[in-house]
Amino acid sequence: MISLKQKSPKLLVIGDLIIDQYLWGDTDSISPEAPVPIIKIGNDSTLLGGAGNVIHNLKALGADVDLISVIGDCEISSKAKALLTDINISTKYLVLEKNRITSKKTRIISSHQQVIRFDRESTKIISKSSQEKILKTFKKIISEYSCVLFSDYGKGIFDTKLTQLLIKIAKKNNIKVLIDPKGSDYSKYTGAFLLTPNKKEAIEATKINIKDKASLNNAITYLRNKYELDVSLITLSDQGIAIYDGEFRSLPTVAREVFDVTGAGDTVLASLGFALANDLNIDDAVKFSNLAAGVVVGKIGSATATLDEIIDYELDLNNSKSDVNIKTLIEIQALSEEFKIRGKKIVFTNGCFDLLHSGHVQYLEASKNFGDILIVGLNSNKSVAAIKGNSRPINSEEDRAYILAALEAVDYVVVFNENTPINLIKAIKPHILVKGGDYEGEKVVGEDIVNELKLVSFIGGKSTTNIIKKIQDTN
């Protein structure tokens, strides 16, 4: 994901624009008029939903986005246009259709629970005139985009004939079409790059009861073959996402805690489109969308996930696996650049850390206190032998790296082969370099590269050499 930073692909969203209103309150009594709770509204919020939420998710990821949709001549439409303008989305491709009501869903939330929802909308198929305007605009602008996303909420935009024409035009221009489908008849989506139905929707569309791996394989294969998709996906809630592109596999979910699944499908569609527009392969794109969905279901309401949130979420998920914090030079350089962009102070120290003892741990804890991220450069087996002789190290570089990476104070470990970590320091360019107190008054390798050098005194009597000597004397 770090490789996606600073990238802004141009994507086009076509779909049903919805206004999501949330009324937030508390309840502590029952109405005397009927056995229903009285909710005292404390505040309210109005957000873009439907295709608007797909756009919100794309904008949060850093994409450049345009929208084609149909709105009515009503007050809700005016609010929708204002919300689009607020997030710098052009309204020039919105088609106005008289006597139509733009969809608005109002939800009442009490104690983090959705109590009720009421809707006001038009759901009839848009007029022939509106369809012709969409088609004319699409033909004119399609070549500008890396990917097209169809957000079908069943509100009337995706007439079968129009949908098929749009897909064919996109394919003629070699543009991928990703669709969040609606209903049980997917024939209008034939020829799309991929669809993103959930398990329930896939069962309705295929008439296959998905209850195990075999039936899931049958359903996902049926969807790809029948509707001539490049890739067939089925989202499986807490069981992840299944993929079939000639080969079946399933990638696990990464959600830790679920508060609200509202808009999670929009996040999956948007993050898949963003990832594919940045040339990620389908497996990496699905992994990315899984992480994005994991972020948003931990929030209340139609939510979005930024790249920073996704990166933090993945790092947090991996905290229990020490080896994921052992990085190559290229990986740590990319991570360092990312942390600097986000205002994190990077601390660097290095050493052999052969037989880890309390002196090492306290030294590393003191080092971490100088900043936000502690990166430890670890001398390789070859490097240790060159410095300390052929009898060292006692422990292999793999074992030493893993133990260091498991320490709470250490964020990342990088193994280096040279006698000094100068190349590593040049790559990372840390803010602070930490060395032992025995370097007082001496020239320290890399101190001219960093902002500040810190010296930390070692605990007397604690050393690997002393431990080895004690073992030898015992024998």
XYZ file of C-alpha atoms in Angstrom:
475
model
C 0.000 0.000 0.000
C 2.841 2.368 0.622
C 3.610 2.107 -3.108
C 0.139 3.581 -3.750
C 0.927 6.787 -1.868
C 1.065 9.944 -3.969
C -0.729 8.177 -6.830
C -3.953 9.632 -8.186
C -5.556 7.523 -10.931
C -8.572 8.965 -12.719
C -11.752 6.913 -12.289
C -15.333 7.350 -13.455
C -18.282 6.363 -11.284
C -21.717 5.802 -12.810
C -24.606 5.091 -10.519
C -27.475 5.897 -8.236
C -26.791 8.948 -6.096
C -28.236 8.693 -2.585
C -28.304 11.030 0.394
C -27.660 9.316 3.744
C -28.957 11.265 6.727
C -28.123 10.178 10.271
C -30.023 11.390 13.328
C -27.987 10.664 16.455
C -29.581 10.504 19.888
C -30.169 8.725 23.185
C -33.190 7.009 24.646
C -34.165 6.556 28.278
C -37.950 6.339 28.138
C -40.882 4.755 26.307
C -43.573 6.777 24.560
C -46.957 6.921 26.336
C -48.589 6.910 22.878
C -47.220 3.556 21.762
C -44.696 0.934 22.998
C -41.762 2.594 21.221
C -38.635 4.308 22.599
C -38.421 8.089 22.691
C -35.128 9.155 21.124
C -33.831 12.610 21.915
C -31.863 13.741 18.874
C -28.581 15.368 19.816
C -27.149 15.995 16.368
C -27.499 14.970 12.755
C -25.219 14.464 9.769
C -25.880 14.250 6.039
C -23.545 12.323 3.744
C -23.372 11.127 0.172
C -24.486 7.512 -0.165
C -24.818 5.006 -2.989
C -22.575 6.096 -5.861
C -21.725 9.114 -3.706
C -20.216 6.850 -1.054
C -18.131 5.081 -3.707
C -16.828 8.527 -4.692
C -16.166 9.422 -1.062
C -14.105 6.249 -0.665
C -12.130 6.939 -3.855
C -11.424 10.520 -2.776
C -10.251 9.296 0.640
C -7.743 7.042 -1.155
C -6.484 9.954 -3.267
C -8.144 9.215 -6.612
C -9.281 11.793 -9.172
C -12.991 11.063 -9.671
C -15.873 12.064 -11.934
C -19.531 11.087 -11.630
C -22.309 10.387 -14.100
C -25.736 10.149 -12.480
C -29.362 11.241 -12.763
C -30.982 13.551 -10.214
C -34.461 14.975 -9.794
C -35.723 18.526 -9.654
C -36.144 18.437 -5.879
C -34.627 19.800 -2.676
C -32.756 16.531 -2.082
C -30.996 16.976 -5.453
C -29.841 20.456 -4.480
C -28.351 19.018 -1.281
C -26.644 16.238 -3.264
C -25.029 18.763 -5.614
C -23.851 20.843 -2.653
C -22.291 17.772 -1.001
C -20.501 16.876 -4.247
C -19.160 20.415 -4.565
C -17.916 20.261 -0.958
C -15.573 17.376 -1.880
C -14.510 18.935 -5.198
C -16.530 16.612 -7.450
C -17.808 18.244 -10.624
C -21.579 18.189 -11.163
C -21.273 18.797 -14.910
C -22.141 15.188 -15.789
C -25.309 15.064 -13.669
C -28.450 14.611 -15.749
C -31.526 16.470 -14.448
C -34.812 14.624 -14.908
C -38.040 16.432 -14.070
C -40.569 14.881 -11.686
C -37.917 12.604 -10.230
C -36.940 12.417 -6.551
C -33.295 11.756 -5.719
C -32.995 8.991 -3.110
C -32.677 9.941 0.554
C -32.316 7.409 3.387
C -32.766 8.688 6.932
C -31.439 6.559 9.780
C -31.978 7.087 13.497
C -29.040 5.934 15.635
C -29.247 5.407 19.405
C -26.446 3.971 21.553
C -24.457 2.982 18.448
C -27.423 0.995 17.117
C -29.539 1.758 14.071
C -33.123 1.931 15.340
C -35.092 2.687 12.172
C -34.654 3.867 8.575
C -37.103 5.654 6.313
C -36.653 6.402 2.587
C -37.908 8.943 0.060
C -37.053 8.278 -3.594
C -37.954 7.460 -7.202
C -37.014 3.976 -8.392
C -38.525 3.806 -11.877
C -36.167 3.404 -14.851
C -34.784 6.743 -16.008
C -36.283 8.260 -19.163
C -35.024 7.534 -22.678
C -33.841 11.141 -22.860
C -31.729 10.712 -19.707
C -30.283 7.462 -21.053
C -29.296 9.148 -24.312
C -27.567 11.977 -22.417
C -25.589 9.493 -20.313
C -24.557 7.535 -23.394
C -23.477 10.662 -25.269
C -21.381 11.874 -22.321
C -19.850 8.440 -21.751
C -18.714 8.095 -25.366
C -17.138 11.536 -25.207
C -15.125 11.126 -21.985
C -14.439 7.377 -21.529
C -10.872 7.506 -22.850
C -9.848 9.811 -19.969
C -10.213 7.140 -17.273
C -8.236 4.172 -15.946
C -11.295 2.349 -14.679
C -15.113 2.671 -14.568
C -17.210 1.691 -11.547
C -20.962 0.980 -11.770
C -22.739 1.533 -8.452
C -26.153 -0.060 -8.971
C -28.547 0.481 -6.061
C -31.622 -0.430 -8.112
C -32.885 3.152 -8.315
C -33.441 3.164 -12.078
C -30.224 4.183 -13.851
C -29.071 0.774 -15.043
C -31.589 -0.159 -17.726
C -30.453 -3.368 -19.442
C -29.905 -1.804 -22.866
C -28.024 1.210 -21.479
C -25.853 -0.958 -19.200
C -24.853 -3.249 -22.054
C -23.997 -0.313 -24.329
C -21.826 1.260 -21.622
C -19.929 -2.012 -21.030
C -19.316 -2.530 -24.743
C -18.009 1.035 -25.195
C -15.671 0.619 -22.215
C -14.348 -2.718 -23.501
C -13.763 -1.191 -26.933
C -11.552 1.390 -25.188
C -9.799 -1.309 -23.067
C -11.218 0.149 -19.839
C -12.129 -2.223 -16.996
C -15.722 -2.065 -15.724
C -16.260 -3.068 -12.072
C -19.837 -3.460 -10.876
C -21.571 -3.694 -7.519
C -24.667 -5.579 -8.803
C -28.307 -5.413 -7.759
C -31.205 -7.841 -8.195
C -31.097 -11.479 -9.213
C -30.717 -11.102 -13.004
C -27.112 -10.264 -13.870
C -27.554 -10.581 -17.643
C -27.352 -6.797 -18.072
C -23.808 -6.935 -16.601
C -22.542 -9.442 -19.179
C -19.012 -8.655 -20.330
C -17.942 -6.630 -17.278
C -14.429 -7.097 -15.884
C -15.795 -8.174 -12.504
C -18.849 -8.121 -10.234
C -18.793 -7.855 -6.429
C -21.918 -9.650 -5.117
C -22.044 -10.733 -1.503
C -22.921 -14.314 -0.563
C -26.675 -13.664 -0.288
C -26.752 -11.851 -3.643
C -24.724 -14.615 -5.303
C -27.157 -17.258 -4.034
C -30.091 -15.284 -5.471
C -28.340 -14.761 -8.817
C -27.102 -18.345 -9.284
C -29.840 -20.263 -7.425
C -26.978 -22.253 -5.864
C -27.128 -22.629 -2.078
C -23.609 -21.662 -0.984
C -22.961 -23.777 2.123
C -19.438 -25.143 1.629
C -16.340 -24.787 -0.541
C -17.742 -26.972 -3.327
C -20.983 -24.999 -3.677
C -19.054 -21.724 -3.447
C -16.792 -22.924 -6.263
C -19.829 -23.874 -8.343
C -21.520 -20.506 -7.817
C -18.478 -18.359 -8.527
C -17.612 -20.403 -11.631
C -21.212 -20.125 -12.856
C -21.126 -16.326 -12.520
C -17.882 -15.991 -14.477
C -18.904 -18.304 -17.288
C -22.519 -17.236 -17.695
C -21.839 -13.490 -17.637
C -18.492 -13.577 -19.460
C -16.541 -11.905 -16.661
C -12.756 -11.608 -16.567
C -12.822 -12.181 -12.812
C -15.613 -13.483 -10.603
C -15.714 -12.390 -6.956
C -18.044 -13.182 -4.080
C -17.656 -11.261 -0.817
C -18.174 -13.545 2.181
C -18.473 -11.118 5.106
C -16.318 -12.439 7.997
C -14.996 -15.257 5.755
C -13.230 -12.917 3.316
C -13.505 -12.743 -0.482
C -13.561 -15.631 -2.971
C -11.901 -15.180 -6.380
C -12.219 -17.133 -9.621
C -10.399 -16.208 -12.830
C -9.858 -19.746 -14.060
C -8.409 -20.685 -10.679
C -10.386 -20.680 -7.428
C -9.018 -19.230 -4.178
C -10.324 -17.408 -1.126
C -8.603 -14.597 0.770
C -9.484 -14.256 4.473
C -11.126 -11.238 6.061
C -9.127 -8.897 8.276
C -11.874 -7.147 10.259
C -11.241 -7.120 14.007
C -14.448 -5.545 15.302
C -17.642 -4.816 13.403
C -19.850 -1.876 14.415
C -21.752 -1.214 11.180
C -21.579 -2.764 7.702
C -23.357 0.211 6.085
C -21.499 1.085 2.880
C -18.946 -1.743 3.160
C -19.831 -2.868 -0.375
C -19.074 0.640 -1.641
C -15.663 0.480 0.027
C -14.877 -2.876 -1.594
C -15.856 -1.576 -5.047
C -13.922 1.686 -4.641
C -10.764 0.098 -3.219
C -10.737 -2.600 -5.907
C -11.069 0.063 -8.603
C -8.343 2.202 -7.039
C -5.946 -0.751 -6.716
C -6.548 -2.063 -10.248
C -6.207 1.452 -11.691
C -2.766 1.490 -10.034
C -1.885 -1.770 -11.856
C -2.078 -4.121 -8.863
C -2.914 -7.709 -9.793
C -6.303 -9.059 -8.737
C -5.038 -10.872 -5.617
C -3.227 -7.799 -4.302
C -6.239 -5.641 -5.192
C -8.527 -7.960 -3.208
C -6.135 -7.944 -0.235
C -6.159 -4.162 -0.364
C -9.963 -4.009 -0.482
C -10.169 -6.485 2.419
C -8.048 -4.144 4.533
C -10.106 -1.109 3.505
C -13.338 -2.914 4.389
C -11.821 -3.944 7.722
C -11.278 -0.273 8.544
C -14.777 0.938 7.607
C -16.794 -1.778 9.375
C -15.134 -0.626 12.598
C -16.850 2.748 12.189
C -20.474 3.846 12.488
C -22.387 4.803 9.331
C -21.237 4.962 5.716
C -17.523 5.382 6.297
C -14.334 5.639 4.273
C -10.766 4.455 4.718
C -7.722 6.575 3.935
C -4.407 5.051 2.851
C -2.881 6.056 6.189
C -5.664 4.248 8.067
C -5.223 1.154 5.910
C -1.449 1.151 6.442
C -1.859 1.572 10.221
C -4.512 -1.146 10.261
C -2.275 -3.626 8.440
C 0.677 -2.823 10.699
C -1.506 -3.329 13.764
C -2.817 -6.645 12.444
C 0.750 -7.841 11.954
C 1.974 -6.831 15.396
C 1.692 -10.401 16.685
C 3.916 -11.766 13.937
C 7.464 -10.770 14.693
C 8.951 -11.787 11.354
C 6.813 -9.256 9.433
C 8.837 -6.525 11.166
C 12.070 -7.810 9.642
C 12.567 -5.755 6.492
C 14.887 -5.547 3.493
C 16.793 -2.379 2.641
C 14.284 -1.450 -0.076
C 11.299 -2.085 2.221
C 12.700 -0.055 5.119
C 13.573 2.829 2.803
C 9.958 2.974 1.545
C 8.607 2.712 5.086
C 10.909 5.480 6.293
C 9.760 7.831 3.550
C 6.137 7.094 4.434
C 6.678 7.718 8.158
C 8.399 11.027 7.439
C 5.464 12.166 5.298
C 3.243 11.417 8.274
C 5.422 13.402 10.673
C 6.910 10.456 12.578
C 10.359 10.817 14.191
C 12.638 7.922 13.205
C 15.311 6.584 15.563
C 18.099 4.275 14.394
C 20.617 2.164 16.240
C 22.633 -0.908 15.338
C 24.594 -3.772 16.784
C 25.269 -7.517 16.845
C 22.820 -8.372 19.645
C 24.244 -11.884 19.766
C 23.107 -13.205 23.154
C 20.289 -10.848 24.069
C 20.330 -9.736 27.724
C 18.663 -7.100 29.933
C 21.347 -4.546 29.094
C 20.411 -4.780 25.411
C 16.700 -4.481 26.177
C 17.105 -1.410 28.388
C 19.348 0.202 25.769
C 16.696 -0.360 23.086
C 13.933 0.927 25.351
C 15.930 4.102 25.972
C 16.507 4.449 22.211
C 12.786 4.154 21.428
C 12.008 6.971 23.872
C 13.842 9.443 21.622
C 11.215 9.189 18.865
C 8.237 7.373 17.360
C 9.741 4.573 15.246
C 12.803 2.560 16.269
C 14.684 0.811 13.461
C 17.497 -1.558 14.462
C 20.294 -2.363 12.039
C 21.530 -5.889 12.770
C 24.981 -7.100 11.779
C 24.738 -10.224 9.610
C 26.639 -13.407 10.434
C 29.370 -12.347 7.996
C 29.582 -8.872 9.496
C 29.769 -10.146 13.090
C 32.517 -12.617 12.194
C 34.527 -9.845 10.512
C 34.288 -7.688 13.642
C 34.485 -10.246 16.462
C 36.207 -13.268 14.928
C 35.137 -16.561 13.389
C 33.761 -17.940 16.691
C 30.950 -15.409 16.571
C 28.042 -15.033 16.340
C 26.671 -17.627 18.704
C 23.143 -17.181 17.323
C 22.329 -16.926 13.614
C 21.194 -13.636 12.072
C 17.728 -15.148 11.541
C 17.349 -15.979 15.248
C 18.783 -12.644 16.395
C 16.520 -10.691 14.031
C 13.394 -12.550 15.133
C 14.091 -12.037 18.846
C 14.763 -8.317 18.335
C 11.603 -7.925 16.232
C 9.569 -9.466 19.064
C 10.605 -6.734 21.521
C 7.959 -4.107 22.224
C 10.477 -1.267 21.875
C 11.632 -2.352 18.404
C 9.497 -1.483 15.382
C 11.672 -2.836 12.549
C 14.876 -4.846 12.100
C 17.114 -4.729 9.028
C 20.086 -7.052 8.549
C 23.207 -5.556 6.894
C 26.388 -7.242 5.629
C 28.915 -4.416 5.830
C 31.152 -3.725 8.835
C 29.336 -0.419 9.403
C 25.686 0.546 8.843
C 26.538 3.602 6.728
C 24.590 2.420 3.646
C 21.591 1.621 5.819
C 21.715 5.041 7.494
C 21.952 6.750 4.095
C 18.877 4.861 2.910
C 16.785 5.507 6.030
C 18.049 9.035 6.848
C 16.801 8.788 10.448
C 16.184 11.844 12.573
C 18.122 10.417 15.526
C 21.101 8.047 15.694
C 21.697 6.228 18.986
C 24.995 4.661 20.079
C 26.440 3.333 23.321
C 28.008 5.645 25.871
C 31.448 4.222 25.082
C 31.397 6.318 21.874
C 31.700 9.533 23.926
C 34.247 11.817 22.195
C 34.600 9.531 19.184
C 33.500 9.956 15.582
C 30.294 7.978 14.974
C 29.534 6.534 11.539
C 26.506 8.327 10.066
C 26.318 11.214 12.547
C 26.721 13.691 9.671
C 23.561 12.317 8.042
C 21.164 12.524 10.998
C 19.692 15.506 12.839
C 20.956 14.410 16.232
C 23.256 11.856 17.877
C 22.241 10.390 21.243
C 24.549 8.354 23.478
C 23.086 5.814 25.912
C 25.234 4.283 28.628
C 25.315 0.509 28.872
C 24.555 -1.225 32.171
C 27.806 -2.243 33.861
C 28.683 -5.929 33.807
C 26.087 -6.783 31.145
C 27.689 -8.041 27.936
C 27.619 -10.962 25.539
C 31.356 -11.467 26.049
C 30.882 -11.898 29.806
C 28.048 -14.393 29.260
C 30.195 -16.467 26.878
C 33.119 -16.373 29.330
C 30.906 -17.532 32.191
C 29.637 -20.461 30.109
C 33.202 -21.405 29.140
C 34.403 -21.200 32.743
C 31.511 -23.417 33.846
C 32.515 -26.045 31.284
